[in-house]
PDB file of C-alpha atoms in Angstrom:
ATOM      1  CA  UNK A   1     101.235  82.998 168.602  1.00 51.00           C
ATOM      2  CA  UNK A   2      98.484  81.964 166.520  1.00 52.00           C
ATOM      3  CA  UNK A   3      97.372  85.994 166.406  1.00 51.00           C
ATOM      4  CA  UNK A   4     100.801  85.937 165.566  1.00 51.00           C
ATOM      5  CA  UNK A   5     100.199  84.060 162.723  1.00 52.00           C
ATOM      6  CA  UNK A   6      97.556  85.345 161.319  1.00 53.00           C
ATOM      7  CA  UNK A   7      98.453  88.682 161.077  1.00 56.00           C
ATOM      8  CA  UNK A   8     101.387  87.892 159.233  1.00 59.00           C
ATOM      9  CA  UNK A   9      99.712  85.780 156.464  1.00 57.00           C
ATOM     10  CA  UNK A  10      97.226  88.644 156.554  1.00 66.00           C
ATOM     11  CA  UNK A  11     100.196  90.925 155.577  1.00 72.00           C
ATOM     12  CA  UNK A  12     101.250  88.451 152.722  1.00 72.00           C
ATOM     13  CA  UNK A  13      97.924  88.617 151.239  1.00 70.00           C
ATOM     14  CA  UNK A  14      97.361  92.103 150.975  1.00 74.00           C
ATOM     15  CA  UNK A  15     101.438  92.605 149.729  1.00 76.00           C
ATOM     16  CA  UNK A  16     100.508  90.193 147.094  1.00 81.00           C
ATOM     17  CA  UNK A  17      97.073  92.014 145.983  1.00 79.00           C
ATOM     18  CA  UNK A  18      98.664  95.045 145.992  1.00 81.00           C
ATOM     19  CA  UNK A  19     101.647  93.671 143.856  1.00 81.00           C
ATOM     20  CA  UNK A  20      99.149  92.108 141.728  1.00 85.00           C
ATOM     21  CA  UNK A  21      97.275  95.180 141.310  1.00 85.00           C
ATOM     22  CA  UNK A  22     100.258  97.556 140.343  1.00 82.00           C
ATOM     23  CA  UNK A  23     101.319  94.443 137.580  1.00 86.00           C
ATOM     24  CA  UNK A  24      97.973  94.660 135.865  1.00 86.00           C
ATOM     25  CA  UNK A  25      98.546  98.851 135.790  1.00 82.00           C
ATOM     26  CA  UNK A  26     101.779  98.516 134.990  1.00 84.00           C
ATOM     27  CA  UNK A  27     100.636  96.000 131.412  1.00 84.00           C
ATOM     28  CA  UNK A  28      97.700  98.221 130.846  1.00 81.00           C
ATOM     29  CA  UNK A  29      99.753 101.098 130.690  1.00 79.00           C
ATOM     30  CA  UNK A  30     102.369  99.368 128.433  1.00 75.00           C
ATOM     31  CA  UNK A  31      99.364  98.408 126.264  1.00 72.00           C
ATOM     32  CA  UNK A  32      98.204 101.762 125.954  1.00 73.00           C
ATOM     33  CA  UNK A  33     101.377 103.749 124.972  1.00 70.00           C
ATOM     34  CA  UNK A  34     101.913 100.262 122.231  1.00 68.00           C
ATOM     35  CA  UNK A  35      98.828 101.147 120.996  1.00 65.00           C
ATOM     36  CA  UNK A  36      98.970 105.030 121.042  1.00 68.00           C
ATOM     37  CA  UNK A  37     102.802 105.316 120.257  1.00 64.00           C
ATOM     38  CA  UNK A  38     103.733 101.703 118.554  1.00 69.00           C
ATOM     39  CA  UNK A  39     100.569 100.570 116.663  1.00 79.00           C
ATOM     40  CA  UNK A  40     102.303  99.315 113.245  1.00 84.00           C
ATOM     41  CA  UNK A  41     100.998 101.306 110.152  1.00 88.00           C
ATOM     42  CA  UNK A  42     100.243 101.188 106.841  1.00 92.00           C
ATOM     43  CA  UNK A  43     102.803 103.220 104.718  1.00 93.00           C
ATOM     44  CA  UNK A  44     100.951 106.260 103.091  1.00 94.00           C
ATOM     45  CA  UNK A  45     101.601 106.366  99.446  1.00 95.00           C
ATOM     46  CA  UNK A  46     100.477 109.630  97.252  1.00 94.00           C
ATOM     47  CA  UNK A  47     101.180 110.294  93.381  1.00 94.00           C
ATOM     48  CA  UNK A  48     102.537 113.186  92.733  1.00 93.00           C
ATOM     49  CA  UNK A  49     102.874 112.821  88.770  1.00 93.00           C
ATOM     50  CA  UNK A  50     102.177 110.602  85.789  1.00 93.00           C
ATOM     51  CA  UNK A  51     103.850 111.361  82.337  1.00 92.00           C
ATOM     52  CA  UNK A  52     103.621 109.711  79.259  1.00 90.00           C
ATOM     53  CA  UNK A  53     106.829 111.035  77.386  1.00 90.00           C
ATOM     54  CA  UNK A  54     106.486 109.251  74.180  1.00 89.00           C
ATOM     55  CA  UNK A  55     102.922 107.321  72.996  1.00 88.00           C
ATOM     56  CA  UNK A  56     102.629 106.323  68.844  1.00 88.00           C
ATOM     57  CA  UNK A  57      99.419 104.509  67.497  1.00 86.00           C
ATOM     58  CA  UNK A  58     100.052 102.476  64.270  1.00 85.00           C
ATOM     59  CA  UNK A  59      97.670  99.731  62.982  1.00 86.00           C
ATOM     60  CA  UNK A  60      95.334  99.875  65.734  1.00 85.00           C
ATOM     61  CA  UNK A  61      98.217  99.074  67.743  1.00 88.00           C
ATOM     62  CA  UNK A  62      99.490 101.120  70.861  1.00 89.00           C
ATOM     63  CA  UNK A  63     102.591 101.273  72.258  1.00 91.00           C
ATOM     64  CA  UNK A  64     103.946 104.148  74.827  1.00 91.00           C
ATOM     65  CA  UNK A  65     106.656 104.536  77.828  1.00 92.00           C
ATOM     66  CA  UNK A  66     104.626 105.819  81.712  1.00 92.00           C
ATOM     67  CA  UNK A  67     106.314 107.386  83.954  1.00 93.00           C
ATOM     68  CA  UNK A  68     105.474 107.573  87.491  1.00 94.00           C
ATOM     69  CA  UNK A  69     106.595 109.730  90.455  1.00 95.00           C
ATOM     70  CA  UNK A  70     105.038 108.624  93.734  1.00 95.00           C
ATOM     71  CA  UNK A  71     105.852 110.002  97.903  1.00 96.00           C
ATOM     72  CA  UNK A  72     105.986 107.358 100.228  1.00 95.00           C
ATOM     73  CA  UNK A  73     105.597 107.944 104.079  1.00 95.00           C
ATOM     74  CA  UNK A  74     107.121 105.804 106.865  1.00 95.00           C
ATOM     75  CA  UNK A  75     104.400 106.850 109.739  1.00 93.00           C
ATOM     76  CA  UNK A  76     105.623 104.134 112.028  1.00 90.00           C
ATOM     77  CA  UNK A  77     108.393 105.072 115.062  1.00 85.00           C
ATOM     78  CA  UNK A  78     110.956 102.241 113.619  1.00 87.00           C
ATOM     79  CA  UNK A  79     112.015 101.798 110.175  1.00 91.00           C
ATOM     80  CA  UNK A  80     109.595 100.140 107.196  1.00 93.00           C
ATOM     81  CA  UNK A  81     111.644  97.583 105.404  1.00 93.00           C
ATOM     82  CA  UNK A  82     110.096  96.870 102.312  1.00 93.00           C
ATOM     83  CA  UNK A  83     109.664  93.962  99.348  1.00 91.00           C
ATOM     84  CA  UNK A  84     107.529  92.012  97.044  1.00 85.00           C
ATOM     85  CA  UNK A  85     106.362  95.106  95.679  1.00 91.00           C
ATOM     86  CA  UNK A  86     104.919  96.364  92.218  1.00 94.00           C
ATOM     87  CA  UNK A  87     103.595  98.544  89.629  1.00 93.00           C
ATOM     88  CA  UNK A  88     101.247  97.001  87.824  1.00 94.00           C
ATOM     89  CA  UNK A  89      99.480  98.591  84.185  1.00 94.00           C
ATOM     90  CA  UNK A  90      95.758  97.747  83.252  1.00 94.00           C
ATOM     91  CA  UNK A  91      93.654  98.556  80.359  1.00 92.00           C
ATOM     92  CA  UNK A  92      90.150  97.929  79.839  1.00 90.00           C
ATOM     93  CA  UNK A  93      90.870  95.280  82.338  1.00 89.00           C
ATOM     94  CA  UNK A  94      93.761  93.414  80.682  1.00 90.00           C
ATOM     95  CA  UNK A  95      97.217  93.688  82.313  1.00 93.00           C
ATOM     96  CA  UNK A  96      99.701  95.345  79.594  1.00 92.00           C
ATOM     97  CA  UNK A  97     102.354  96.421  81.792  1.00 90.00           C
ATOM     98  CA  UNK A  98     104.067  95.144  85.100  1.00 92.00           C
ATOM     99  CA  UNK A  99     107.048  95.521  87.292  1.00 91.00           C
ATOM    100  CA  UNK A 100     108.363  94.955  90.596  1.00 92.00           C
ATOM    101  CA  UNK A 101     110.245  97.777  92.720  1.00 91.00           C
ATOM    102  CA  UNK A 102     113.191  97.079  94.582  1.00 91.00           C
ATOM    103  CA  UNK A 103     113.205  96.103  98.172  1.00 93.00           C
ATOM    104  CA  UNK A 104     114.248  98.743 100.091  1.00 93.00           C
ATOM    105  CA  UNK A 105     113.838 100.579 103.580  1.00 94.00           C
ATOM    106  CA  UNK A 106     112.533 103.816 104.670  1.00 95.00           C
ATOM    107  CA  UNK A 107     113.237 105.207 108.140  1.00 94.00           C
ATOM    108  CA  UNK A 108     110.668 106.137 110.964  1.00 91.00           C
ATOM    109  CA  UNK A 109     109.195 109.239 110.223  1.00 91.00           C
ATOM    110  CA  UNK A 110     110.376 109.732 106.673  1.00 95.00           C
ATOM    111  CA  UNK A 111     109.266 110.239 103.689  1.00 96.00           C
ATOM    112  CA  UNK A 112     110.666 108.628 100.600  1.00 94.00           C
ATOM    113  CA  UNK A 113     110.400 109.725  96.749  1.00 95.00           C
ATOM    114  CA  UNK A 114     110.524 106.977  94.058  1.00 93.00           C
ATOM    115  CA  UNK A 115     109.836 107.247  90.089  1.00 92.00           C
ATOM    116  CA  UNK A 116     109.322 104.235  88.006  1.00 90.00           C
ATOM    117  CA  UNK A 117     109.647 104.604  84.014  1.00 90.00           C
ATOM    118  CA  UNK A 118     109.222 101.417  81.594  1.00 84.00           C
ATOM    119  CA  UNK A 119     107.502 100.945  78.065  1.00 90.00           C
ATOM    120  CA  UNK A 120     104.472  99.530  77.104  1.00 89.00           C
ATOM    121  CA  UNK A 121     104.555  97.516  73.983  1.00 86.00           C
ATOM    122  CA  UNK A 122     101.783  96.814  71.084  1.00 84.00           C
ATOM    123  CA  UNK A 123      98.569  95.994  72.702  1.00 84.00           C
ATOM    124  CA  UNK A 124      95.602  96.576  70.634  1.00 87.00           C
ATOM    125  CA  UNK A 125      93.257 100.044  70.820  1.00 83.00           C
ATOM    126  CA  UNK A 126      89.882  99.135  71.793  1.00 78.00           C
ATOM    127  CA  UNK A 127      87.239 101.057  70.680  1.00 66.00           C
ATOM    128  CA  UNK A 128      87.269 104.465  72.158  1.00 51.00           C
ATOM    129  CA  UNK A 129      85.338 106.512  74.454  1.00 48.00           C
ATOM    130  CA  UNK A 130      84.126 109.972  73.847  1.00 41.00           C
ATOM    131  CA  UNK A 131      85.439 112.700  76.109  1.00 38.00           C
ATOM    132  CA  UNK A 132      82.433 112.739  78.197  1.00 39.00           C
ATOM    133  CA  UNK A 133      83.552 109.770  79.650  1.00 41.00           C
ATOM    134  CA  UNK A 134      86.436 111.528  81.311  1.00 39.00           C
ATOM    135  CA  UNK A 135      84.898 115.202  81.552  1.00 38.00           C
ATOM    136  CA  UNK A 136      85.104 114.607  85.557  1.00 37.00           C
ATOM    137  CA  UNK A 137      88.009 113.355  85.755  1.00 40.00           C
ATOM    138  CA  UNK A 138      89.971 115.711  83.559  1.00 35.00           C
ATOM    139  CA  UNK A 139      88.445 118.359  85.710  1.00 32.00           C
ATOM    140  CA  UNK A 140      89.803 117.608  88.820  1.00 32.00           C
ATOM    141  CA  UNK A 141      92.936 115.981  88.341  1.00 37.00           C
ATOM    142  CA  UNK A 142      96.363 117.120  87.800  1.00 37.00           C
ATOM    143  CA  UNK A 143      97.334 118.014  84.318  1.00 36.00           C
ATOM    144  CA  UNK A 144     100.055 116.864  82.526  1.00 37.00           C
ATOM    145  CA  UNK A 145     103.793 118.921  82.890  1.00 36.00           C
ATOM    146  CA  UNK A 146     102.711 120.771  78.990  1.00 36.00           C
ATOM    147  CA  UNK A 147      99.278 121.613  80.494  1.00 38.00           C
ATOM    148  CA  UNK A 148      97.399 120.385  77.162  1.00 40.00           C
ATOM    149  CA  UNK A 149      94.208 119.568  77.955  1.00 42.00           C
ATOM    150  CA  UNK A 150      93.806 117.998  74.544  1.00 42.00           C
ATOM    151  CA  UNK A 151      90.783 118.655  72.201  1.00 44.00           C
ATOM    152  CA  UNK A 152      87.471 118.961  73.215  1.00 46.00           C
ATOM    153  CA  UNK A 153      85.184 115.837  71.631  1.00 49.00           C
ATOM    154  CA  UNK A 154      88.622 113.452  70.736  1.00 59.00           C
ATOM    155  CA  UNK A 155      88.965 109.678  71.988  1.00 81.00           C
ATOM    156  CA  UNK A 156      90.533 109.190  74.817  1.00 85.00           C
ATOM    157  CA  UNK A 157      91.637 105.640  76.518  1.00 89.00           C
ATOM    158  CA  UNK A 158      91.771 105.299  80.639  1.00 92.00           C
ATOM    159  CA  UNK A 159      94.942 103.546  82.000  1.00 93.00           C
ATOM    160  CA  UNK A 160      94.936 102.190  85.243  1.00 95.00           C
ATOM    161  CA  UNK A 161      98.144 101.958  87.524  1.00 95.00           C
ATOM    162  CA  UNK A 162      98.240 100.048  90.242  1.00 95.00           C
ATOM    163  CA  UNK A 163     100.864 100.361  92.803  1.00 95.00           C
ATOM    164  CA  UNK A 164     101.367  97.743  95.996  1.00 94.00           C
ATOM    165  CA  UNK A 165     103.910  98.046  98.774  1.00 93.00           C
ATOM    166  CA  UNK A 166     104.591  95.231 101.249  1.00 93.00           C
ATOM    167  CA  UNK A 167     106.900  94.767 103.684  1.00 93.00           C
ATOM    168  CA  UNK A 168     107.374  94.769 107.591  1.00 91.00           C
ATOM    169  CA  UNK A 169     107.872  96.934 110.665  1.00 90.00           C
ATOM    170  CA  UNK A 170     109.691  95.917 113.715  1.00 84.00           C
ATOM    171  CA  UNK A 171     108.008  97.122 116.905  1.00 75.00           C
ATOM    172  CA  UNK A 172     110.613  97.895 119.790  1.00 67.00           C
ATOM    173  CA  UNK A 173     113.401  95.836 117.874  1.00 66.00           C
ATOM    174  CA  UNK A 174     111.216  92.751 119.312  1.00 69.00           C
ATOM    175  CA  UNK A 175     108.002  92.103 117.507  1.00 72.00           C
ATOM    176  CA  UNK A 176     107.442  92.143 113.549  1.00 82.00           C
ATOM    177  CA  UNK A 177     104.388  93.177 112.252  1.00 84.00           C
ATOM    178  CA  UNK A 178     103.469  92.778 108.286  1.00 89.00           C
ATOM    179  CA  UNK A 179     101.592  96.378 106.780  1.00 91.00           C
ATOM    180  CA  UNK A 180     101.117  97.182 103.206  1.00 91.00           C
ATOM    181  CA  UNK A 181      99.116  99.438 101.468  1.00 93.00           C
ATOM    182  CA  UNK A 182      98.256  99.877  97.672  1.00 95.00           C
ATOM    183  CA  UNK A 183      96.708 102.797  95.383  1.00 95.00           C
ATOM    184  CA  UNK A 184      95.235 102.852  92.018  1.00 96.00           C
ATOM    185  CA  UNK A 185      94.907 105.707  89.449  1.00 95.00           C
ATOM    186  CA  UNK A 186      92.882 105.857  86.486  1.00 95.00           C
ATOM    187  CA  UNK A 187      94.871 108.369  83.709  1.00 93.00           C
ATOM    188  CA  UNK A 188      93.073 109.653  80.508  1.00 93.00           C
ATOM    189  CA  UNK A 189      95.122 109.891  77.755  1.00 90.00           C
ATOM    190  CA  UNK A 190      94.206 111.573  74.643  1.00 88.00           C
ATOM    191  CA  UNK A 191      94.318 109.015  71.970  1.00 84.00           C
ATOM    192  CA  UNK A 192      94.379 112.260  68.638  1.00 81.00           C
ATOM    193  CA  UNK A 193      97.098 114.815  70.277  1.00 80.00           C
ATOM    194  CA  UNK A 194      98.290 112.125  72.568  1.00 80.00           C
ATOM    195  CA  UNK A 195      98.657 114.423  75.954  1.00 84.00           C
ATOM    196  CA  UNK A 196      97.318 113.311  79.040  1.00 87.00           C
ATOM    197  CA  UNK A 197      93.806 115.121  79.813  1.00 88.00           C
ATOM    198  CA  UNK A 198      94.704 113.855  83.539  1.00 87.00           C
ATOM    199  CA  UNK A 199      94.279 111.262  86.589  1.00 89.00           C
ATOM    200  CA  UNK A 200      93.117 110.759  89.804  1.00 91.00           C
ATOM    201  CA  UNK A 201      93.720 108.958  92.625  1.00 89.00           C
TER     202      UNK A 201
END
């Protein structure tokens, strides 16, 4: 009887390793595909184009409308729901220009095109750089949709747009995971023919 016995609880015990065994392969496998397959991610953002389609300069005084045409990626496997995001102007550290872009939602895997257009009133010229300044950057970047590079030795003034986009991503319709991601480009704008010499990103 008591051999009995002891066999049987011997049984038990090894059933229950082996059950405990095959749980902790079962999470670690779960874990792995999360984290290969799941793993919440930032939303890739690229600028395609920036325009300037009207700029005038009177009394030291600037004021111009910016256009900007941006691609936004959803690399996550569920959709990106986004909100409490922004455009945001800056020059020579001084914010002249701001708004916010509409909450929206971008499926899993897609890939999302958005333009954002609004003017820029009166804010004082500072003094101006020479065209070395930008030489690099002109050279590189993309040129504006007239190709004028603008001419060689005028001032130029560097714009910088900032562009944030928060939001969530819900992971297996169960857990919620905040991402966001945010890109700045610096844009050279001829201050004499008023073209853009260019950006980059």
């Amino acid at each position: 009887m008591n051999k009995q016995h002891r066999s049987s609880g011997s049984t038990n015990f090894a059933s229950c390793v082996v059950a405990t065994i095959f749980i902790i392969f079962i999470i670690i496998i779960l874990l792995i595909l999360f984290f290969t397959l799941f793993k919440p991610k930032s939303p890739q953002i690229s600028v395609t184009s920036i325009q300037i389609p009207s700029f005038s300069l009177s009394n030291n005084t600037i004021t111009f409308t910016l256009s900007q045409y941006v691609s936004v990626r959803n690399p996550n496997r569920a959709d990106f729901q986004h909100y409490h995001s922004s455009l945001q102007l800056m020059y020579s550290g001084n914010q002249i220009g701001f708004m916010f872009i509409p909450a929206g939602k971008i499926d899993s895997g897609r890939t999302q095109y958005m333009s954002a257009t609004f003017t820029v009133d009166d804010f004082p010229l500072l003094p101006p750089s020479s065209s070395s300044s930008s030489s690099s950057l002109s050279s590189t970047s993309t040129m504006s949709s007239s190709g004028s590079q603008g001419s060689v030795g005028s001032p130029t003034i560097e714009i910088e747009s900032r562009m944030k986009m928060s939001g969530r991503v819900r992971v297996l319709q169960v857990f919620t995971h905040s991402v966001d991601s945010e890109i700045t480009c610096t844009v050279a704008v001829s201050v004499s023919d008023r073209s853009i010499l260019g950006f980059h990103c």
